[in-house]
mmCIF file of C-alpha atoms in Angstrom:
data_model
loop_
_atom_site.group_PDB
_atom_site.id
_atom_site.type_symbol
_atom_site.label_atom_id
_atom_site.label_comp_id
_atom_site.label_asym_id
_atom_site.label_seq_id
_atom_site.Cartn_x
_atom_site.Cartn_y
_atom_site.Cartn_z
ATOM 1 C CA ALA A 129 8.222 43.637 102.823
ATOM 2 C CA GLN A 130 8.502 46.883 104.096
ATOM 3 C CA LYS A 131 5.252 48.945 105.634
ATOM 4 C CA VAL A 132 4.816 52.127 107.641
ATOM 5 C CA THR A 133 1.511 52.615 109.282
ATOM 6 C CA GLN A 134 -0.057 55.961 110.723
ATOM 7 C CA ALA A 135 -3.114 54.990 111.731
ATOM 8 C CA GLN A 136 -4.111 58.615 113.002
ATOM 9 C CA THR A 137 -5.173 60.443 109.985
ATOM 10 C CA GLU A 138 -6.395 63.537 111.168
ATOM 11 C CA ILE A 139 -5.830 65.102 114.414
ATOM 12 C CA SER A 140 -7.108 68.178 116.063
ATOM 13 C CA VAL A 141 -5.600 69.854 119.230
ATOM 14 C CA VAL A 142 -6.006 73.694 120.852
ATOM 15 C CA GLU A 143 -3.074 75.593 120.998
ATOM 16 C CA LYS A 144 -0.584 74.865 123.693
ATOM 17 C CA GLU A 145 -1.682 71.310 124.017
ATOM 18 C CA ASP A 146 0.975 68.341 123.732
ATOM 19 C CA VAL A 147 0.197 66.216 120.794
ATOM 20 C CA THR A 148 1.909 62.541 120.026
ATOM 21 C CA LEU A 149 1.661 61.183 116.581
ATOM 22 C CA ASP A 150 2.151 57.526 116.190
ATOM 23 C CA CYS A 151 4.229 55.528 113.567
ATOM 24 C CA VAL A 152 4.334 51.478 113.279
ATOM 25 C CA TYR A 153 6.615 50.072 110.716
ATOM 26 C CA GLU A 154 7.602 46.569 109.239
ATOM 27 C CA THR A 155 11.051 45.863 108.006
ATOM 28 C CA ARG A 156 12.856 42.412 107.918
ATOM 29 C CA ASP A 157 16.012 44.321 107.652
ATOM 30 C CA THR A 158 18.272 44.811 110.450
ATOM 31 C CA THR A 159 19.752 47.713 109.376
ATOM 32 C CA TYR A 160 17.044 50.366 108.654
ATOM 33 C CA TYR A 161 16.604 54.652 109.245
ATOM 34 C CA LEU A 162 13.515 56.155 110.175
ATOM 35 C CA PHE A 163 12.462 59.811 109.287
ATOM 36 C CA TRP A 164 9.980 61.922 110.266
ATOM 37 C CA TYR A 165 8.905 64.915 107.457
ATOM 38 C CA LYS A 166 6.540 67.992 107.981
ATOM 39 C CA GLN A 167 4.530 68.912 105.043
ATOM 40 C CA PRO A 168 3.091 72.430 105.216
ATOM 41 C CA PRO A 169 0.408 73.518 102.795
ATOM 42 C CA SER A 170 2.944 74.845 100.399
ATOM 43 C CA GLY A 171 4.141 71.064 99.750
ATOM 44 C CA GLU A 172 7.830 71.034 100.299
ATOM 45 C CA LEU A 173 8.700 67.987 102.666
ATOM 46 C CA VAL A 174 10.825 69.263 105.495
ATOM 47 C CA PHE A 175 13.110 67.114 106.909
ATOM 48 C CA LEU A 176 12.674 66.713 110.930
ATOM 49 C CA ILE A 177 14.734 63.657 111.881
ATOM 50 C CA ARG A 178 16.477 60.426 111.088
ATOM 51 C CA ARG A 179 17.201 57.810 113.206
ATOM 52 C CA ASN A 180 19.327 54.668 112.526
ATOM 53 C CA SER A 181 17.730 51.196 113.608
ATOM 54 C CA PHE A 182 20.945 50.826 116.174
ATOM 55 C CA ASP A 183 20.365 53.930 118.161
ATOM 56 C CA GLU A 184 17.348 53.763 120.420
ATOM 57 C CA GLN A 185 18.051 56.648 122.451
ATOM 58 C CA ASN A 186 15.137 59.151 122.494
ATOM 59 C CA GLU A 187 15.833 62.571 121.159
ATOM 60 C CA ILE A 188 14.572 65.946 122.015
ATOM 61 C CA SER A 189 14.746 69.189 119.836
ATOM 62 C CA GLY A 190 13.143 72.155 121.389
ATOM 63 C CA ARG A 191 9.300 71.176 121.434
ATOM 64 C CA TYR A 192 9.772 67.988 119.190
ATOM 65 C CA SER A 193 10.486 65.019 120.841
ATOM 66 C CA TRP A 194 10.810 61.347 119.488
ATOM 67 C CA ASN A 195 10.457 58.099 121.181
ATOM 68 C CA PHE A 196 11.878 54.922 119.073
ATOM 69 C CA GLN A 197 11.285 51.380 120.466
ATOM 70 C CA LYS A 198 12.381 48.517 118.647
ATOM 71 C CA SER A 199 10.260 45.715 120.825
ATOM 72 C CA THR A 200 6.939 47.490 119.385
ATOM 73 C CA SER A 201 8.281 48.954 115.933
ATOM 74 C CA SER A 202 7.266 52.265 116.958
ATOM 75 C CA PHE A 203 8.932 55.662 116.307
ATOM 76 C CA ASN A 204 6.436 58.153 117.890
ATOM 77 C CA PHE A 205 6.538 61.774 117.752
ATOM 78 C CA THR A 206 5.552 64.163 120.067
ATOM 79 C CA ILE A 207 5.109 68.210 120.009
ATOM 80 C CA THR A 208 4.965 70.041 123.080
ATOM 81 C CA ALA A 209 3.001 73.125 123.579
ATOM 82 C CA SER A 210 1.643 72.915 120.134
ATOM 83 C CA GLN A 211 1.509 76.043 117.962
ATOM 84 C CA VAL A 212 -0.892 77.329 115.115
ATOM 85 C CA VAL A 213 2.380 76.767 112.808
ATOM 86 C CA ASP A 214 2.851 73.128 113.717
ATOM 87 C CA SER A 215 -0.190 72.794 111.263
ATOM 88 C CA ALA A 216 0.612 70.341 108.474
ATOM 89 C CA VAL A 217 0.983 66.666 107.194
ATOM 90 C CA TYR A 218 3.632 64.767 109.060
ATOM 91 C CA PHE A 219 4.770 61.802 107.367
ATOM 92 C CA CYS A 220 6.916 58.805 108.902
ATOM 93 C CA ALA A 221 9.187 57.146 106.438
ATOM 94 C CA LEU A 222 11.616 54.125 106.463
ATOM 95 C CA SER A 223 14.685 53.443 104.580
ATOM 96 C CA GLU A 224 16.016 50.091 104.368
ATOM 97 C CA GLY A 225 19.670 48.692 104.607
ATOM 98 C CA GLN A 226 22.992 49.813 103.817
ATOM 99 C CA THR A 227 23.148 48.897 100.179
ATOM 100 C CA GLY A 228 20.802 49.578 97.379
ATOM 101 C CA ALA A 229 18.509 52.342 96.627
ATOM 102 C CA ASN A 230 17.964 53.524 100.435
ATOM 103 C CA ASN A 231 14.559 54.935 98.821
ATOM 104 C CA LEU A 232 11.957 56.201 101.714
ATOM 105 C CA PHE A 233 8.929 54.156 102.133
ATOM 106 C CA PHE A 234 6.421 56.675 103.756
ATOM 107 C CA GLY A 235 3.261 56.137 105.870
ATOM 108 C CA THR A 236 -0.230 58.037 104.609
ATOM 109 C CA GLY A 237 0.485 60.687 106.895
ATOM 110 C CA THR A 238 -1.049 62.362 109.873
ATOM 111 C CA ARG A 239 -2.971 65.850 109.348
ATOM 112 C CA LEU A 240 -2.461 68.278 112.657
ATOM 113 C CA THR A 241 -4.619 70.999 112.941
ATOM 114 C CA VAL A 242 -3.769 73.327 115.674
ATOM 115 C CA ILE A 243 -6.490 75.611 116.798
ATOM 116 C CA PRO A 244 -5.566 79.056 117.868
ATOM 117 C CA ASP B 905 23.238 76.324 96.923
ATOM 118 C CA THR B 906 19.630 76.764 98.191
ATOM 119 C CA GLY B 907 18.679 72.979 98.007
ATOM 120 C CA VAL B 908 16.699 70.871 95.425
ATOM 121 C CA SER B 909 15.037 72.994 92.746
ATOM 122 C CA GLN B 910 12.164 72.045 90.789
ATOM 123 C CA ASN B 911 10.597 73.347 87.617
ATOM 124 C CA PRO B 912 7.868 74.031 87.032
ATOM 125 C CA ARG B 913 6.147 74.039 90.120
ATOM 126 C CA HIS B 914 2.463 73.674 88.392
ATOM 127 C CA LYS B 915 1.940 72.125 85.191
ATOM 128 C CA ILE B 916 -1.772 71.722 83.417
ATOM 129 C CA THR B 917 -1.902 69.741 80.457
ATOM 130 C CA LYS B 918 -4.436 67.984 78.255
ATOM 131 C CA ARG B 919 -4.816 64.390 78.384
ATOM 132 C CA GLY B 920 -2.640 62.511 75.836
ATOM 133 C CA GLN B 921 -0.113 65.660 75.672
ATOM 134 C CA ASN B 922 3.596 64.901 76.708
ATOM 135 C CA VAL B 923 4.897 66.708 79.740
ATOM 136 C CA THR B 924 8.450 67.334 81.274
ATOM 137 C CA PHE B 925 9.883 68.050 84.419
ATOM 138 C CA ARG B 926 13.230 69.257 85.913
ATOM 139 C CA CYS B 927 15.152 68.887 88.972
ATOM 140 C CA ASP B 928 18.368 70.403 89.894
ATOM 141 C CA PRO B 929 19.517 68.885 92.844
ATOM 142 C CA ILE B 930 22.231 69.977 95.562
ATOM 143 C CA SER B 931 25.369 70.216 93.615
ATOM 144 C CA GLU B 932 27.478 67.777 95.740
ATOM 145 C CA HIS B 933 24.736 65.047 95.889
ATOM 146 C CA ASN B 934 25.383 62.050 93.822
ATOM 147 C CA ARG B 935 21.916 60.440 93.988
ATOM 148 C CA LEU B 936 18.511 61.701 92.799
ATOM 149 C CA TYR B 937 15.480 60.472 93.500
ATOM 150 C CA TRP B 938 11.822 60.930 91.901
ATOM 151 C CA TYR B 939 8.721 60.480 93.961
ATOM 152 C CA ARG B 940 5.200 60.716 93.044
ATOM 153 C CA GLN B 941 2.566 61.749 95.638
ATOM 154 C CA THR B 942 -1.261 61.562 95.156
ATOM 155 C CA LEU B 943 -3.434 63.366 96.982
ATOM 156 C CA GLY B 944 -4.109 62.107 100.632
ATOM 157 C CA GLN B 945 -1.147 59.750 100.303
ATOM 158 C CA GLY B 946 2.295 59.675 101.315
ATOM 159 C CA PRO B 947 5.200 59.874 98.445
ATOM 160 C CA GLU B 948 5.866 56.719 96.425
ATOM 161 C CA PHE B 949 9.430 55.960 94.841
ATOM 162 C CA LEU B 950 9.833 55.982 91.404
ATOM 163 C CA THR B 951 13.174 55.826 90.380
ATOM 164 C CA TYR B 952 16.584 56.751 91.537
ATOM 165 C CA PHE B 953 19.993 57.704 89.955
ATOM 166 C CA GLN B 954 23.516 57.492 91.193
ATOM 167 C CA ASN B 955 25.605 60.022 89.504
ATOM 168 C CA GLU B 956 24.321 59.295 85.431
ATOM 169 C CA ALA B 957 23.038 55.778 86.087
ATOM 170 C CA GLN B 958 19.375 54.945 86.637
ATOM 171 C CA LEU B 959 20.099 52.163 89.104
ATOM 172 C CA GLU B 960 16.338 50.974 90.229
ATOM 173 C CA LYS B 961 12.528 51.525 88.618
ATOM 174 C CA SER B 962 9.798 51.236 90.531
ATOM 175 C CA ARG B 963 6.772 48.832 88.999
ATOM 176 C CA LEU B 964 5.034 52.533 89.433
ATOM 177 C CA LEU B 965 7.224 53.933 86.541
ATOM 178 C CA SER B 966 5.148 52.804 83.570
ATOM 179 C CA ASP B 967 6.673 52.705 79.839
ATOM 180 C CA ARG B 968 4.996 56.154 79.499
ATOM 181 C CA PHE B 969 7.885 57.408 81.917
ATOM 182 C CA SER B 970 11.252 58.357 81.447
ATOM 183 C CA ALA B 971 13.975 59.580 83.534
ATOM 184 C CA GLU B 972 17.161 60.812 82.498
ATOM 185 C CA ARG B 973 20.009 62.431 84.289
ATOM 186 C CA PRO B 974 22.799 62.947 81.298
ATOM 187 C CA LYS B 975 25.653 64.369 83.157
ATOM 188 C CA GLY B 976 24.995 63.304 86.403
ATOM 189 C CA SER B 977 23.658 66.561 87.417
ATOM 190 C CA PHE B 978 20.148 67.614 86.666
ATOM 191 C CA SER B 979 17.511 65.311 85.812
ATOM 192 C CA THR B 980 14.331 65.173 83.636
ATOM 193 C CA LEU B 981 11.208 63.410 84.075
ATOM 194 C CA GLU B 982 9.036 62.946 81.083
ATOM 195 C CA ILE B 983 5.319 61.178 80.986
ATOM 196 C CA GLN B 984 4.380 60.818 77.489
ATOM 197 C CA ARG B 985 0.626 60.508 76.544
ATOM 198 C CA THR B 986 -0.713 61.879 79.895
ATOM 199 C CA GLU B 987 -3.564 60.192 81.555
ATOM 200 C CA GLN B 988 -5.885 61.717 84.297
ATOM 201 C CA GLY B 989 -4.122 59.196 86.778
ATOM 202 C CA ASP B 990 -0.667 60.833 86.296
ATOM 203 C CA SER B 991 -2.272 63.754 88.250
ATOM 204 C CA ALA B 992 0.209 64.198 90.930
ATOM 205 C CA MET B 993 2.708 66.257 92.900
ATOM 206 C CA TYR B 994 6.305 64.684 91.437
ATOM 207 C CA LEU B 995 8.982 65.230 94.178
ATOM 208 C CA CYS B 996 12.515 65.275 93.676
ATOM 209 C CA ALA B 997 15.045 64.450 96.259
ATOM 210 C CA SER B 998 18.895 64.278 96.668
ATOM 211 C CA SER B 999 21.668 62.880 98.734
ATOM 212 C CA LEU B 1000 25.168 62.230 98.936
ATOM 213 C CA TRP B 1001 25.869 58.640 99.051
ATOM 214 C CA THR B 1002 29.438 57.777 100.480
ATOM 215 C CA GLY B 1003 31.192 55.207 102.580
ATOM 216 C CA GLY B 1004 27.775 53.017 102.691
ATOM 217 C CA HIS B 1005 25.628 55.936 103.741
ATOM 218 C CA ASN B 1006 23.106 57.910 102.709
ATOM 219 C CA TYR B 1007 23.452 61.926 103.842
ATOM 220 C CA GLY B 1008 21.472 64.825 103.500
ATOM 221 C CA TYR B 1009 18.512 63.253 101.841
ATOM 222 C CA THR B 1010 16.560 66.709 100.874
ATOM 223 C CA PHE B 1011 13.160 67.133 98.783
ATOM 224 C CA GLY B 1012 12.396 69.495 96.359
ATOM 225 C CA SER B 1013 9.111 71.548 96.716
ATOM 226 C CA GLY B 1014 7.617 69.716 93.929
ATOM 227 C CA THR B 1015 5.992 69.949 90.590
ATOM 228 C CA ARG B 1016 2.137 69.384 90.775
ATOM 229 C CA LEU B 1017 0.925 67.944 87.246
ATOM 230 C CA THR B 1018 -3.075 68.182 86.805
ATOM 231 C CA VAL B 1019 -4.293 66.310 83.796
ATOM 232 C CA VAL B 1020 -7.633 67.409 82.311
#
């Protein structure tokens, strides 16, 4: 069965600090996708990244970077030089397989608060 | 096309009443998903459509819930005889399924339901 675990419920950092949000997943599929979404107080889920199971290359996008390690079933997200606007709930999600619903299984989220 | 649109944004209803939510997906997307998000949790999959066909329902979708996508464009989610436990954010997402891959998975801002 699929599962996504975000062990950090809440994190607070001071502005300009770096912060890493952890995500561990479980799946029996060999083909799957991993996602990160940001949910600000407005409620909308903002897409950040999608990574497929065959691409373990780490990715950097501005202040954001992602570390995908199949050996430990982890897909961690790092924000460098955090800003107040980064305050939100961040969700990691898993989508299995190349056929079927491809619905997303979400973790319980990590609430990030960046203190000015 | 400005994305996935959901109406209303907020709905307060009395226990026992019926409510209906609407989702307008991105126009070229053939898949439409409904999710439910309760406080402090990640979104949970309810059901999805490919064009007008409802292809999968989660066990979370009780008999009081019904979803339709009559012309393969917008979708409605109806909850009959609402209960306080139905209070949640209802999120809609759409995507383009083609060639065995799912592209552009985009969420709307959600409809927040409060049952009093």
